[in-house]
Short mmCIF file of C-alpha atoms and ligand atoms in Angstrom, two decimals:
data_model
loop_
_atom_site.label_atom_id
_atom_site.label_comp_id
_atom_site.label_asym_id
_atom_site.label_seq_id
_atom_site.Cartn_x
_atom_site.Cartn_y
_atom_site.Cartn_z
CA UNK A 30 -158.05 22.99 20.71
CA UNK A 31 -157.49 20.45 18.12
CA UNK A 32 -156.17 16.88 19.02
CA UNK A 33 -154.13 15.44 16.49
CA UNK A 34 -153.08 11.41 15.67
CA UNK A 35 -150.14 11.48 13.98
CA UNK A 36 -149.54 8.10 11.87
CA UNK A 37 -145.60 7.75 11.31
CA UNK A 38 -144.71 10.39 13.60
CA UNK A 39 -140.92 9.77 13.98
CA UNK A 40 -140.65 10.10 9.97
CA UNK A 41 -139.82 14.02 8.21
CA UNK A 42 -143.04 14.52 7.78
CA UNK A 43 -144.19 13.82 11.49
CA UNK A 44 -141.53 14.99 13.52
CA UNK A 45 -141.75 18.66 11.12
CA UNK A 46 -145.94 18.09 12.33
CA UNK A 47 -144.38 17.89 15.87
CA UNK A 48 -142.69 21.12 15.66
CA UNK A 49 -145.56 22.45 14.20
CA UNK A 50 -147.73 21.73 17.35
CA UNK A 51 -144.63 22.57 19.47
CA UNK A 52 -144.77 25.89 18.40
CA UNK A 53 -148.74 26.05 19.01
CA UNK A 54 -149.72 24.61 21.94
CA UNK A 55 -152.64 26.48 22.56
CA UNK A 56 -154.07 25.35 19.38
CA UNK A 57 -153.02 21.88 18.95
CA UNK A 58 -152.95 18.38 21.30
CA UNK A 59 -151.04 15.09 20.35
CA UNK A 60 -153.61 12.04 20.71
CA UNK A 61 -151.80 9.26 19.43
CA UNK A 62 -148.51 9.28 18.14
CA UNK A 63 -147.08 5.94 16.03
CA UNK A 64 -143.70 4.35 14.39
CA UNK A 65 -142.95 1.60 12.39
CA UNK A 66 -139.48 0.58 14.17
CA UNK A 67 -137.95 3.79 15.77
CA UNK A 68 -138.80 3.29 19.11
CA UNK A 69 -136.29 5.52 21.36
CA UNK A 70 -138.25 8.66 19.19
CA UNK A 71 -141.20 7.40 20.06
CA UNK A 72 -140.52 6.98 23.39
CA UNK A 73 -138.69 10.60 23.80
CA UNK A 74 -141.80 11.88 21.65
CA UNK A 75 -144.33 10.08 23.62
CA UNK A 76 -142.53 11.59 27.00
CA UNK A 77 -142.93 15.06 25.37
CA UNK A 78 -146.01 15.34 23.88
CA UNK A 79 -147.91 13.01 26.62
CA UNK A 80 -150.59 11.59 24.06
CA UNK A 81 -153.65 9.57 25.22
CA UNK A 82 -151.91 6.64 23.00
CA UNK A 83 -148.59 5.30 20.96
CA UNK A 84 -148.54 2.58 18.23
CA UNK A 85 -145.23 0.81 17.28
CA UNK A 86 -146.11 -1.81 14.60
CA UNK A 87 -143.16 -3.69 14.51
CA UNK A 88 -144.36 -5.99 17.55
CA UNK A 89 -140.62 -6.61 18.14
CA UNK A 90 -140.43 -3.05 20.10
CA UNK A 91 -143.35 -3.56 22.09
CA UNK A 92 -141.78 -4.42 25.42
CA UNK A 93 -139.32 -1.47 25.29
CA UNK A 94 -141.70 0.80 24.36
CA UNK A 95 -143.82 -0.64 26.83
CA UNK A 96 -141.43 -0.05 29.70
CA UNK A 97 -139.97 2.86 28.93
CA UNK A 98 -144.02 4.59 29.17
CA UNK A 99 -144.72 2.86 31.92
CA UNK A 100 -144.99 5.30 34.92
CA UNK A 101 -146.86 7.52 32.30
CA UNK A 102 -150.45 7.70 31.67
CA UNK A 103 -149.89 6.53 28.17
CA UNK A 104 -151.25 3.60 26.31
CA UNK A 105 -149.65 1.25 24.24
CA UNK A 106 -150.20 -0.78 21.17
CA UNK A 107 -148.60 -2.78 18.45
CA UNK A 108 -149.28 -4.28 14.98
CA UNK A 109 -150.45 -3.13 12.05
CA UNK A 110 -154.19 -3.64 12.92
CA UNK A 111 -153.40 -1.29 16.25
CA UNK A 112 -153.59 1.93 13.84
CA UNK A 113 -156.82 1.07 12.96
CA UNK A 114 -158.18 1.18 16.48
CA UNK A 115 -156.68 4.23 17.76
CA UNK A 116 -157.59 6.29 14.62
CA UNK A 117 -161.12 5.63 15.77
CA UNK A 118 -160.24 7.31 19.21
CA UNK A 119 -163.46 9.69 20.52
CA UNK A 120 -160.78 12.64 21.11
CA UNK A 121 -159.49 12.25 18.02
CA UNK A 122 -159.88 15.43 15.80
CA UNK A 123 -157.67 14.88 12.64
CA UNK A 124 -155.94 12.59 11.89
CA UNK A 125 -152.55 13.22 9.78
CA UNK A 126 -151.51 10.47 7.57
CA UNK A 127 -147.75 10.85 7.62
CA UNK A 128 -146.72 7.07 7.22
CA UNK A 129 -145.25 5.88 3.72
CA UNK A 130 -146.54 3.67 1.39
CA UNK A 131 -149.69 1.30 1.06
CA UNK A 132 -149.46 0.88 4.91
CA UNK A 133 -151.63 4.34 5.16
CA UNK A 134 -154.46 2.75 3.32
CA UNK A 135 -156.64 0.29 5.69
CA UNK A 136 -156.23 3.08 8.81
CA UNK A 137 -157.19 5.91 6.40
CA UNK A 138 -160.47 3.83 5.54
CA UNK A 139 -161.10 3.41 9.57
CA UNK A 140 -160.60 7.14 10.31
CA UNK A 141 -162.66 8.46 7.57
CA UNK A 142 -165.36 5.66 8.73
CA UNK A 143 -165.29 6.94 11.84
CA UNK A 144 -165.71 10.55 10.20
CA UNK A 145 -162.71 12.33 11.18
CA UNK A 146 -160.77 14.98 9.25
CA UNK A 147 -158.10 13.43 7.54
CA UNK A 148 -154.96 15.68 6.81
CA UNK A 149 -153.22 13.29 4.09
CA UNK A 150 -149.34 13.22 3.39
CA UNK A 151 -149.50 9.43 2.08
CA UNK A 152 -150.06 10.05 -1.42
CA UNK A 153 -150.09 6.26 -1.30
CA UNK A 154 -153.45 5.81 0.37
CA UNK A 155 -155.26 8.05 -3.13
CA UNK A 156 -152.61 6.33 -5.81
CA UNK A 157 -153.66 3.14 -4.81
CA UNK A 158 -157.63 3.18 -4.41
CA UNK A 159 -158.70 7.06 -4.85
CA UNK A 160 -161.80 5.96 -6.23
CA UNK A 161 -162.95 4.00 -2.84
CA UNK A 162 -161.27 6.69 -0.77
CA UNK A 163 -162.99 9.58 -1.66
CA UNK A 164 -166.47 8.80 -1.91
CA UNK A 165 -165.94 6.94 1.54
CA UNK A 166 -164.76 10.42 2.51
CA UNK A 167 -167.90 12.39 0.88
CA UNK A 168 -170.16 9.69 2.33
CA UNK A 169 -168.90 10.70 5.78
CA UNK A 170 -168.33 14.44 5.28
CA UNK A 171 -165.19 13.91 5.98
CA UNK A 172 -162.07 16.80 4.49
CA UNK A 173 -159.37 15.30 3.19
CA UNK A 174 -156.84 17.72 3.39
CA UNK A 175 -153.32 17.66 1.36
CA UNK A 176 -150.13 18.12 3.24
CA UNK A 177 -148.53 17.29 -0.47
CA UNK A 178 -146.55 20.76 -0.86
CA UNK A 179 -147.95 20.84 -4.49
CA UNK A 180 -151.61 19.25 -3.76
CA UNK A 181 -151.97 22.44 -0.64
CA UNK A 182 -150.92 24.92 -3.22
CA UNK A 183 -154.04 24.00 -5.42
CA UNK A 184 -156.02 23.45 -2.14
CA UNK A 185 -154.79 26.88 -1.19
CA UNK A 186 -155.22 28.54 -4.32
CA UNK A 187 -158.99 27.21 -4.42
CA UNK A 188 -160.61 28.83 -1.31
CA UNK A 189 -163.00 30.49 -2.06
CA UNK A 190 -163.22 29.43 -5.60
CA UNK A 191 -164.68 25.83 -5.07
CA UNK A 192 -167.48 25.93 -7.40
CA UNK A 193 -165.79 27.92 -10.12
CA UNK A 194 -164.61 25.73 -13.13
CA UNK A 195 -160.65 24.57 -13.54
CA UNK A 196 -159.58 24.65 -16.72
CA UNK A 197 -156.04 22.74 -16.23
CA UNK A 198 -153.67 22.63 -13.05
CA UNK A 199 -149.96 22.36 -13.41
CA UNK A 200 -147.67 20.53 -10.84
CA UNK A 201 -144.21 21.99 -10.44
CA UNK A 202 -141.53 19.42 -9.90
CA UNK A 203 -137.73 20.51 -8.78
CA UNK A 204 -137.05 17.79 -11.34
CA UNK A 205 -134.71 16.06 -8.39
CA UNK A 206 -131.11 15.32 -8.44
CA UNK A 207 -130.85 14.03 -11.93
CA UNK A 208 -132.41 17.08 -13.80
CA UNK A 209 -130.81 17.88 -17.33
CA UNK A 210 -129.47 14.48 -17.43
CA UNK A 211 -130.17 11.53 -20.13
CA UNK A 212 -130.26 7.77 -20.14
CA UNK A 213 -127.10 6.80 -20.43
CA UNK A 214 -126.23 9.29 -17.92
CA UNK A 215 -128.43 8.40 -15.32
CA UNK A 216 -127.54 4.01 -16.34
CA UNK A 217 -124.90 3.87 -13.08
CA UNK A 218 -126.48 6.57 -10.83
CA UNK A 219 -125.57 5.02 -7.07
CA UNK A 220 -128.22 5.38 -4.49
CA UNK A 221 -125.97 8.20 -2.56
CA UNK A 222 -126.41 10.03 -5.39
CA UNK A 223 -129.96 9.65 -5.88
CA UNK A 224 -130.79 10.47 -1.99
CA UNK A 225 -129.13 13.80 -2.41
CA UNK A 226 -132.49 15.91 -3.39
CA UNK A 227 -131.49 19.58 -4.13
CA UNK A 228 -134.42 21.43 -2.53
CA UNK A 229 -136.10 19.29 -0.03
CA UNK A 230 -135.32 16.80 2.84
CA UNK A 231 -137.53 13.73 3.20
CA UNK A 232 -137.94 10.02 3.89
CA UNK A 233 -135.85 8.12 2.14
CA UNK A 234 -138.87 6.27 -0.14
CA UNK A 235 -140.24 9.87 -1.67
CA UNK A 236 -136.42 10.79 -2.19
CA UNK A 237 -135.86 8.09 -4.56
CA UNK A 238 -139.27 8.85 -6.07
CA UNK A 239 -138.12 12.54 -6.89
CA UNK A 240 -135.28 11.40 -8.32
CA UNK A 241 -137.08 9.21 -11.01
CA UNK A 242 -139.80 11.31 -11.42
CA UNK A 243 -142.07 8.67 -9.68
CA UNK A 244 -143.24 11.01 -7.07
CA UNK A 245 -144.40 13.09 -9.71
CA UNK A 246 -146.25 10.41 -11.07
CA UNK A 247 -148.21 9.20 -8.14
CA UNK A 248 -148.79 13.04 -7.30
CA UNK A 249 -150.46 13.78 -10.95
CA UNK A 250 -152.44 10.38 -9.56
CA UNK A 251 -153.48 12.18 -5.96
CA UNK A 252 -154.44 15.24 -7.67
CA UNK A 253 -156.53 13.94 -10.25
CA UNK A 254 -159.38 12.20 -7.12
CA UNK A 255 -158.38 15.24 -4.58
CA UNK A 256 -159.37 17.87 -7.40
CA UNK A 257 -161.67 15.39 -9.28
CA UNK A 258 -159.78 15.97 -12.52
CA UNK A 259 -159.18 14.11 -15.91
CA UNK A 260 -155.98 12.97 -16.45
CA UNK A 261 -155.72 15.63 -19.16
CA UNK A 262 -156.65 18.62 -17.08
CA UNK A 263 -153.14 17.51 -15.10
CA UNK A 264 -149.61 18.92 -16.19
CA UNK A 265 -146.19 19.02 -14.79
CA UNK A 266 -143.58 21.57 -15.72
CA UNK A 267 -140.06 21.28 -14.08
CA UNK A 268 -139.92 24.45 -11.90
CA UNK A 269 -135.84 23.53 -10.59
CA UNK A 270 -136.50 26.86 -7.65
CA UNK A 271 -139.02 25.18 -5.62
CA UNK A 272 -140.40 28.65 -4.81
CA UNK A 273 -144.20 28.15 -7.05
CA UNK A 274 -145.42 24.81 -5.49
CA UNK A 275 -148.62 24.91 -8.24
CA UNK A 276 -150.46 26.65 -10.30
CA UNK A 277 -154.42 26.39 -11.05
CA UNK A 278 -156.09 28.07 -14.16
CA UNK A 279 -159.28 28.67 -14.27
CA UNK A 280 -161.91 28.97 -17.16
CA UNK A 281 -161.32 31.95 -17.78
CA UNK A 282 -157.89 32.10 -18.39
CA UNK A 283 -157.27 33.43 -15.09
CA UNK A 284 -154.11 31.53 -12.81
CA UNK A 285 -153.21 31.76 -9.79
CA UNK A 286 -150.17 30.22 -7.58
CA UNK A 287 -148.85 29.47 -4.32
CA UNK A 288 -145.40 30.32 -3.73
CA UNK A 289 -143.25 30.19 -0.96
CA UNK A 290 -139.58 28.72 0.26
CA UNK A 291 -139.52 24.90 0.04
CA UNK A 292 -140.21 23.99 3.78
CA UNK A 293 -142.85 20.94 4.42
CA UNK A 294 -144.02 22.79 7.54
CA UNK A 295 -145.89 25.29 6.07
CA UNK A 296 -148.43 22.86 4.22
CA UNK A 297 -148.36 20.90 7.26
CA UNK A 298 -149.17 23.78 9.61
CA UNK A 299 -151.79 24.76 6.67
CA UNK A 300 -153.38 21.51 7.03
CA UNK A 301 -153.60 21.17 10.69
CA UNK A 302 -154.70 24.60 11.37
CA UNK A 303 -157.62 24.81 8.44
CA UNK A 304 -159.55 26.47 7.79
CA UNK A 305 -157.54 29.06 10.04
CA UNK A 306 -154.74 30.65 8.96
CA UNK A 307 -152.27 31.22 12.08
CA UNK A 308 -148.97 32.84 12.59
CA UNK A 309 -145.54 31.67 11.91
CA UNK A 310 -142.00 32.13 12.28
CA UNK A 311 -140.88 30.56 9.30
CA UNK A 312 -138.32 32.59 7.15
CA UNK A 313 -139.91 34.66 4.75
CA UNK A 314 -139.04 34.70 1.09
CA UNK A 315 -137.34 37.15 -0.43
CA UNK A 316 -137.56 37.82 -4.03
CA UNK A 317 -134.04 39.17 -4.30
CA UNK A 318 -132.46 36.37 -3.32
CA UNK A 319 -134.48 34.23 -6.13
CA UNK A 320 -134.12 37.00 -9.18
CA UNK A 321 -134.94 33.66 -11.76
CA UNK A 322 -137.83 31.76 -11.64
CA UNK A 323 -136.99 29.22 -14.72
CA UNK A 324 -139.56 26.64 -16.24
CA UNK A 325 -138.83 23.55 -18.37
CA UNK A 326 -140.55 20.84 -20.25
CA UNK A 327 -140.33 17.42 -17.52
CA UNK A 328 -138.36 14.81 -19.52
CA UNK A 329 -140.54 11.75 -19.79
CA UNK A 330 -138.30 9.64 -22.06
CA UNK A 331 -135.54 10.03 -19.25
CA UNK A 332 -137.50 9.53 -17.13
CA UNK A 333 -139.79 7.26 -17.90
CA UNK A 334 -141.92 6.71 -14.76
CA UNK A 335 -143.54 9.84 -15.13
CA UNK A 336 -145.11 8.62 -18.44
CA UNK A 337 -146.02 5.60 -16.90
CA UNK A 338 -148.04 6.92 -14.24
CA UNK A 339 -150.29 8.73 -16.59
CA UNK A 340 -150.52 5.76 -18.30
CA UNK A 341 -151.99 4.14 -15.38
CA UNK A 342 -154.05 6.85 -14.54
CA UNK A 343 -155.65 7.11 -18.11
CA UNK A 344 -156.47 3.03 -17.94
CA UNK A 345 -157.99 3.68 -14.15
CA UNK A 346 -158.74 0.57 -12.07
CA UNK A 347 -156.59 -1.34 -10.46
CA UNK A 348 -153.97 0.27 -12.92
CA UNK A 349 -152.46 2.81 -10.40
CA UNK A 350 -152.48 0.37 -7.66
CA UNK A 351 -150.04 -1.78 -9.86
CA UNK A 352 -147.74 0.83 -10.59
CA UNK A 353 -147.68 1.46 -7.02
CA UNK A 354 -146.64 -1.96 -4.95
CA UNK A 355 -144.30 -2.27 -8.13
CA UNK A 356 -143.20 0.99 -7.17
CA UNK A 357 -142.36 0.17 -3.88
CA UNK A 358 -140.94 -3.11 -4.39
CA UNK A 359 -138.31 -1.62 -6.76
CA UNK A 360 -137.35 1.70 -4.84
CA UNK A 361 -136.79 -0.85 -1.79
CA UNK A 362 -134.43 -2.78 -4.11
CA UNK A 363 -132.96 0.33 -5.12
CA UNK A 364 -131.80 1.18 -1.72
CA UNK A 365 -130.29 -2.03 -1.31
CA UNK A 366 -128.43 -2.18 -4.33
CA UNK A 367 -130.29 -4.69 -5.93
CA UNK A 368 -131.84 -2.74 -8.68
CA UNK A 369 -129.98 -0.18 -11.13
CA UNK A 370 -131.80 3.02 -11.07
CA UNK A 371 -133.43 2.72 -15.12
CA UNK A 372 -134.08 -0.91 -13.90
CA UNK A 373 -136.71 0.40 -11.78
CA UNK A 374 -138.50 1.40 -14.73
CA UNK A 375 -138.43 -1.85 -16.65
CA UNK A 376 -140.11 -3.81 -13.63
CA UNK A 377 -142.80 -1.15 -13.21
CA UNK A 378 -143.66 -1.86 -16.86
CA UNK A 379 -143.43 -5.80 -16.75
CA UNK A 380 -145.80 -5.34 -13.92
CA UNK A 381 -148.19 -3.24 -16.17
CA UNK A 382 -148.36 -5.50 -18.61
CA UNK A 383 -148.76 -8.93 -16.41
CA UNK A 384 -150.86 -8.71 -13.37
CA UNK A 385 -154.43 -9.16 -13.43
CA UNK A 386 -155.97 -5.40 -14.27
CA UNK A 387 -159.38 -4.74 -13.13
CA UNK A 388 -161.35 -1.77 -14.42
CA UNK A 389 -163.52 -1.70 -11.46
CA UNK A 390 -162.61 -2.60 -7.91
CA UNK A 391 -163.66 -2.79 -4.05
CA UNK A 392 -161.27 -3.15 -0.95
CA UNK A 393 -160.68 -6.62 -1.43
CA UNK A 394 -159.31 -6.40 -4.92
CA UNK A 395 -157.01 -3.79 -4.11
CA UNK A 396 -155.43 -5.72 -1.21
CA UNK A 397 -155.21 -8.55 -3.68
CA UNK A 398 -153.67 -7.00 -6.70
CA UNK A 399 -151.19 -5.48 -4.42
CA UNK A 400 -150.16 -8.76 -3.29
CA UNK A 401 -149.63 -10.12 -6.66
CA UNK A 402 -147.78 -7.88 -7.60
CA UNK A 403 -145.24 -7.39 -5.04
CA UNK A 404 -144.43 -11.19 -5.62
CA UNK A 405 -144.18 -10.27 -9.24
CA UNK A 406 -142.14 -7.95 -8.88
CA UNK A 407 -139.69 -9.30 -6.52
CA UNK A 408 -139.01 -12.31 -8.91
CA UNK A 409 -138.41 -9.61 -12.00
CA UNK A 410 -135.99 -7.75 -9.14
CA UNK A 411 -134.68 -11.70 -8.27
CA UNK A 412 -134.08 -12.66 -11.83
P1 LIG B 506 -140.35 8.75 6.40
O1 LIG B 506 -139.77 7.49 5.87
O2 LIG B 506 -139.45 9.82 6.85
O3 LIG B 506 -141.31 8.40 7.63
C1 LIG B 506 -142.26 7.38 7.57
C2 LIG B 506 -142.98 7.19 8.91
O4 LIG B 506 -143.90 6.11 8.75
C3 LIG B 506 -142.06 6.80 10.07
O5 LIG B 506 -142.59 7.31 11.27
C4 LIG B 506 -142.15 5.28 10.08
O6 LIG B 506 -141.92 4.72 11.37
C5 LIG B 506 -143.58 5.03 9.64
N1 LIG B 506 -143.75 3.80 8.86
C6 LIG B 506 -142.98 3.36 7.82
N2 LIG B 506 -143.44 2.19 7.35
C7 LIG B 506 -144.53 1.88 8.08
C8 LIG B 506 -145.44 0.79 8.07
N3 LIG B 506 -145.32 -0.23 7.20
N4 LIG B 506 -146.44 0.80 8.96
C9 LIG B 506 -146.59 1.81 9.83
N5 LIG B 506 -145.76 2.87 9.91
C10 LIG B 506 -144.75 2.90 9.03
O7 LIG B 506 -141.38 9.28 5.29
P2 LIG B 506 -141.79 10.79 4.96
O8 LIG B 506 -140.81 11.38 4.03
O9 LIG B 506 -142.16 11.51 6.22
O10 LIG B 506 -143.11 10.55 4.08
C11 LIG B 506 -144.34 10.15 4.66
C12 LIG B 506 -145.45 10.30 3.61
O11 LIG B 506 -145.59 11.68 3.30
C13 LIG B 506 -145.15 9.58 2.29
O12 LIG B 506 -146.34 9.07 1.78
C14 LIG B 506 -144.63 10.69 1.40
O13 LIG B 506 -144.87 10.46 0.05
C15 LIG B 506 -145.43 11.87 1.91
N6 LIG B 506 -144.79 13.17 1.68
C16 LIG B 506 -143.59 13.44 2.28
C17 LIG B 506 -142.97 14.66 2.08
C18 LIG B 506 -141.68 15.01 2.79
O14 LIG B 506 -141.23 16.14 2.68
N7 LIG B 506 -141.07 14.10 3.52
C19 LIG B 506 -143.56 15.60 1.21
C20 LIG B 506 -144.77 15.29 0.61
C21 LIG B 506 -145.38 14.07 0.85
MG1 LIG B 507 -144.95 16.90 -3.39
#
């Protein structure tokens, strides 16, 4: 039996973990459970699962979330520093990073500290200090397992091979919503348009990040410190099918992929279940009904994100982490109309160019330049 802390369980990736463990409850227990705002999930998910603990950071909710539990053996906890603590839990297993954006970072640090297994969805928490994050994790012989559908294709395609040489890896994107299009086409793209993904479902954050290429981006940033990779050893091809999630070639030539139909809980059952393999009754694929596979160059003038992200991975430091609070800042914007879509792009850049850039870095720094730069950027969003 494997207890499980879910951080950001009422989000798509936590509530497709949920069904996950629903579907396995002789294998799997929910420890902790947390939200950001939605408390009536919580609370029904909290009532379901009967964890030893729930988080709701906004300390707003607390009360109701508070009440609601209270003829149940549950306990409850809010703010930001809460995660922290129940991360740290003595029943706690794994823990499953499912919460967007730099929030994941400081209670990914505690788990790992407190050496437990760390199944990561918050590509965040590796964009923004990968460096810190995995030699914390090697320090404390901790896994760090990807939940990223692209980043547990690699993983999946390297048992058994992990001291063998990769040559190159190559990162399928669906290319999002705005494939095949230019600049001028994608100038007045609304946000309804760029929240309608063709392949997956998700939070709204990593939708907009698909669309733009971004998520792309920070994912060529997560796989370079999960497969401890150079920046040139990383490539994306536009893969519009969603069926081959990644491809790894080896040394000698030799590749191999994962395929399978686009559905989040299979690298999520992957990477709470590992280094098991158990059953499921997901639908299979079926190669008739997919008689093209098709492969294109990803557009990197179009979208320019994509090219910016290397960028910031090839200058290293604090570099990534710059790209990333920009990132968020903008894509926050976005969905509140106060940002065209190519805009994005622009304030990334300014951001590039004008916060303080460190080569090397320690906690501190990256809490720092993430502050500067979100006020940064919100003035070039402001202006
Ligand atoms: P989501 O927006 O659907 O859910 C986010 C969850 O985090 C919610 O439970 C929310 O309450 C919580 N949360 C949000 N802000 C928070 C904060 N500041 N502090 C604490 N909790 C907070 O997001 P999602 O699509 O499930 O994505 C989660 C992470 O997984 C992201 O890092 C994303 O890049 C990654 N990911 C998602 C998918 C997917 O299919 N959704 C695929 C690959 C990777
Ligand atoms: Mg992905």
């Amino acid at each position: 039996m494997k207890n499980i802390a879910i951080l950001g369980s009422t989000g798509s990736i936590g509530t497709q973990a949920l069904d996950v463990i629903r579907a396995h409850p002789d294998k799997f227990r929910v420890e902790v459970l947390t939200a950001n705002g939605n408390a009536d999930l919580l609370i029904a998910q909290a009532i379901e699962f009967q964890p030893n603990a729930v988080v709701i950071t906004d300390e707003s909710k607390y009360i109701a979330v508070k009440e609601a539990l209270a003829s149940h053996p549950i306990k409850v906890f809010s703010g930001a520093q809460a995660l922290c603590e129940v991360v740290q839990f003595e029943d706690v297993h794994l823990v499953l990073t499912a919460l967007v954006g730099y929030a994941g970072l400081n209670p990914t640090i505690h788990a790992i500290r407190a050496k437990k297994h760390i199944a990561l969805a918050n590509k965040e928490t590796l964009v923004v200090a990968g460096d810190l994050v995995t030699k914390l994790a090697e320090e404390n012989g901790v896994h760090i397992i990807p939940v990223d559908s692209e980043h547990s294709a690699i993983f999946q395609c390297l048992a058994g091979e992990w001291h063998n040489p990769i040559e190159k890896i190559y990162l399928t994107a669906s290319g999002g919503p705005f494939r095949g299009k230019d600049r001028a086409a994608l100038a007045g793209v609304t946000r309804a348009q760029a929240l309608k993904h063709p392949n997956w479902s998700m939070g709204a954050k990593i939708t907009i990040d698909s669309a733009s290429l971004m998520n792309k981006g920070l994912e060529v940033i997560e796989a370079r410190w999960l497969f401890d990779l150079e920046p040139d050893q990383i490539d994306v091809i536009v893969h519009p099918q969603s069926v081959i999630h990644s491809i790894v070639q080896f040394t000698d030539g030799s590749m191999k992929a994962q395929m399978g139909l686009p559905d989040m809980k299979l690298p999520i059952q992957y990477a709470l279940a590992y280094p098991q393999r158990i059953g499921s009754a997901f639908p299979r694929f079926s190669f008739l009904d997919y008689p093209n596979l098709s492969f294109e160059q990803a557009d990197t003038v179009t979208f320019r994100n994509l090219a910016l992200a290397y960028e910031a991975l090839r200058q290293g430091g604090t570099m990534p982490c710059i790209i990333n609070a920009a990132n968020e800042v903008v894509v926050q914007a976005f969905l509140e109309e106060r940002i065209s879509f190519l805009g994005m792009s622009d304030v990334i850049e300014a951001c590039m160019q004008k916060v303080t850039f460190m080569k090397s870095a320690g906690y501190e720094d990256y809490v720092n330049t993430d502050k500067e730069t979100r006020i940064f950027a919100r003035d070039l969003v402001q202006a």
